[in-house]
Amino acid sequence: MSLTSELKNELAMHKCETISQWQSEISTMLRFVNSLHVIAGHVVIEAELDSSKVTARLIHALKGLYKIDSSVNLVKNDVNPENNKYVVRIVKNADKLARKMGLIDSSNRMVRLIKNRNVSDIGLARAIVRGAFFISGFLTVPCRGSA
C-alpha cells in the first residue's frame, strides 16, 4: 500500500468535532473534484475517489448531513487492483446540495472561491485541508523523484 493510500485511510477514520467541520470537508471535496454536470437541465455531481474508506466517508456524510442518496460505481484497474477508482454520483437534489455548499449560484454557475468565514477557525481549516487531500493530494517517499 502506498504512503498516500495509508494516509488517506488514516484520515478517513478521523472524527469531525462539529457539523461545520463535516460540511467544510464535504464542500471542499466536491469543490476540488470539479465534476458538476448539467444533464437534461438537471445538475449532477460526480466525485472520483481512489480510496474505499474515503468513499464510504463521503456517502455517510451526504446521507447523514443532507439526507442525500448517492450511487457508487467501481472503476476497476485490471493492471493494479490497488488503483481502483470509485465514482460517487449524486443525481436527486444535486442542485440544492451544490447551491447549499456554495458550489453554484442561483443561476447554476460554478463558484470557485471558498468563503473566508470557513477558514477563520482552525478546526474548519483542517477539515478543508483534509477534504482537498482526499480528492487531489498525494505523498511521495522522501528522497525519491528529486533528482
Short mmCIF file of C-alpha atoms in Angstrom, two decimals:
data_model
loop_
_atom_site.label_atom_id
_atom_site.label_comp_id
_atom_site.label_asym_id
_atom_site.label_seq_id
_atom_site.Cartn_x
_atom_site.Cartn_y
_atom_site.Cartn_z
CA MET A 1 0.00 0.00 0.00
CA SER A 2 1.35 3.42 -0.93
CA LEU A 3 2.10 6.19 1.53
CA THR A 4 -0.76 8.25 0.09
CA SER A 5 -3.25 5.40 0.48
CA GLU A 6 -2.17 4.80 4.05
CA LEU A 7 -2.60 8.47 4.96
CA LYS A 8 -5.99 8.76 3.24
CA ASN A 9 -7.23 5.67 5.07
CA GLU A 10 -5.95 7.05 8.37
CA LEU A 11 -7.53 10.46 7.78
CA ALA A 12 -10.81 8.80 6.77
CA MET A 13 -11.03 7.45 10.33
CA HIS A 14 -10.83 10.97 11.80
CA LYS A 15 -13.98 12.10 13.61
CA CYS A 16 -15.08 15.65 12.89
CA GLU A 17 -15.92 17.52 16.08
CA THR A 18 -18.69 19.72 14.67
CA ILE A 19 -21.23 19.68 11.87
CA SER A 20 -19.47 22.74 10.40
CA GLN A 21 -16.28 20.70 10.05
CA TRP A 22 -18.17 17.93 8.24
CA GLN A 23 -19.78 20.49 5.96
CA SER A 24 -16.46 22.18 5.20
CA GLU A 25 -14.75 18.89 4.43
CA ILE A 26 -17.52 17.64 2.14
CA SER A 27 -17.90 21.02 0.44
CA THR A 28 -14.16 21.14 -0.27
CA MET A 29 -14.15 17.58 -1.61
CA LEU A 30 -16.97 18.36 -4.02
CA ARG A 31 -15.39 21.70 -4.98
CA PHE A 32 -11.98 20.17 -5.75
CA VAL A 33 -13.41 17.24 -7.67
CA ASN A 34 -14.77 19.80 -10.16
CA SER A 35 -17.41 17.45 -11.60
CA LEU A 36 -20.63 19.38 -11.80
CA HIS A 37 -22.60 18.47 -14.90
CA VAL A 38 -25.88 19.67 -16.32
CA ILE A 39 -27.73 16.75 -17.89
CA ALA A 40 -31.15 17.40 -19.41
CA GLY A 41 -31.40 20.61 -17.42
CA HIS A 42 -30.56 18.96 -14.07
CA VAL A 43 -27.36 19.36 -12.05
CA VAL A 44 -25.44 16.13 -11.41
CA ILE A 45 -22.40 15.85 -9.14
CA GLU A 46 -19.77 13.16 -9.67
CA ALA A 47 -16.78 12.62 -7.42
CA GLU A 48 -13.99 10.24 -8.41
CA LEU A 49 -12.13 8.89 -5.40
CA ASP A 50 -9.25 6.46 -5.05
CA SER A 51 -9.98 5.14 -1.55
CA SER A 52 -12.87 2.93 -0.50
CA LYS A 53 -12.73 4.36 3.03
CA VAL A 54 -12.90 7.95 1.80
CA THR A 55 -15.77 6.93 -0.50
CA ALA A 56 -17.65 5.42 2.44
CA ARG A 57 -16.96 8.57 4.47
CA LEU A 58 -18.37 10.82 1.73
CA ILE A 59 -21.50 8.68 1.29
CA HIS A 60 -22.06 8.54 5.06
CA ALA A 61 -21.69 12.31 5.41
CA LEU A 62 -24.01 13.06 2.48
CA LYS A 63 -26.68 10.77 3.89
CA GLY A 64 -26.26 11.90 7.50
CA LEU A 65 -25.93 15.64 6.97
CA TYR A 66 -28.05 16.29 3.91
CA LYS A 67 -30.28 13.20 3.53
CA ILE A 68 -28.83 12.82 0.03
CA ASP A 69 -28.75 9.42 -1.63
CA SER A 70 -25.85 8.69 -3.94
CA SER A 71 -24.68 5.81 -6.08
CA VAL A 72 -21.18 4.37 -6.35
CA ASN A 73 -19.60 2.82 -9.42
CA LEU A 74 -16.36 0.88 -9.13
CA VAL A 75 -13.92 1.51 -11.97
CA LYS A 76 -11.55 -1.44 -11.82
CA ASN A 77 -7.90 -1.24 -12.74
CA ASP A 78 -7.01 -4.64 -14.16
CA VAL A 79 -3.27 -3.95 -14.06
CA ASN A 80 -3.10 -2.85 -10.42
CA PRO A 81 -6.18 -3.55 -8.27
CA GLU A 82 -4.86 -1.13 -5.62
CA ASN A 83 -5.54 1.68 -8.10
CA ASN A 84 -9.29 1.11 -8.41
CA LYS A 85 -11.41 4.26 -8.57
CA TYR A 86 -14.81 4.88 -7.00
CA VAL A 87 -17.22 7.28 -8.68
CA VAL A 88 -19.84 8.72 -6.34
CA ARG A 89 -22.78 10.13 -8.28
CA ILE A 90 -25.44 12.43 -6.88
CA VAL A 91 -28.47 13.00 -9.10
CA LYS A 92 -31.50 13.68 -6.92
CA ASN A 93 -31.35 17.13 -5.27
CA ALA A 94 -27.80 17.70 -6.55
CA ASP A 95 -28.66 21.28 -7.49
CA LYS A 96 -29.92 22.04 -3.98
CA LEU A 97 -26.82 20.45 -2.44
CA ALA A 98 -24.48 22.34 -4.76
CA ARG A 99 -26.24 25.63 -4.00
CA LYS A 100 -26.23 24.96 -0.24
CA MET A 101 -22.49 24.26 -0.33
CA GLY A 102 -21.78 27.34 -2.39
CA LEU A 103 -20.63 25.38 -5.43
CA ILE A 104 -23.12 27.10 -7.73
CA ASP A 105 -25.03 30.36 -7.57
CA SER A 106 -28.75 30.92 -8.14
CA SER A 107 -28.15 30.89 -11.92
CA ASN A 108 -26.39 27.47 -11.76
CA ARG A 109 -22.97 28.99 -12.47
CA MET A 110 -19.98 27.46 -10.70
CA VAL A 111 -18.47 29.36 -7.77
CA ARG A 112 -14.76 28.68 -7.31
CA LEU A 113 -13.87 30.64 -4.17
CA ILE A 114 -14.01 29.32 -0.61
CA LYS A 115 -15.69 31.78 1.70
CA ASN A 116 -13.35 33.44 4.21
CA ARG A 117 -15.56 32.50 7.14
CA ASN A 118 -14.74 28.85 6.52
CA VAL A 119 -11.04 29.31 7.22
CA SER A 120 -11.27 31.51 10.32
CA ASP A 121 -11.42 28.54 12.70
CA ILE A 122 -8.50 26.05 12.95
CA GLY A 123 -10.85 23.06 13.05
CA LEU A 124 -12.57 24.21 9.87
CA ALA A 125 -9.24 24.91 8.20
CA ARG A 126 -8.12 21.35 8.99
CA ALA A 127 -11.38 19.99 7.57
CA ILE A 128 -10.83 21.96 4.36
CA VAL A 129 -7.27 20.63 4.00
CA ARG A 130 -8.49 17.08 4.70
CA GLY A 131 -11.17 17.39 2.02
CA ALA A 132 -8.69 18.75 -0.51
CA PHE A 133 -6.21 15.97 0.27
CA PHE A 134 -8.86 13.27 -0.10
CA ILE A 135 -9.54 14.43 -3.65
CA SER A 136 -6.21 15.55 -5.07
CA GLY A 137 -3.50 15.01 -2.50
CA PHE A 138 -0.58 12.64 -2.80
CA LEU A 139 2.65 11.88 -0.98
CA THR A 140 5.92 10.50 -2.22
CA VAL A 141 8.60 8.67 -0.33
CA PRO A 142 11.25 11.16 0.83
CA CYS A 143 14.35 11.38 -1.41
CA ARG A 144 12.57 9.78 -4.37
CA GLY A 145 11.91 11.60 -7.57
CA SER A 146 14.00 14.60 -6.64
CA ALA A 147 16.98 14.10 -8.90
#
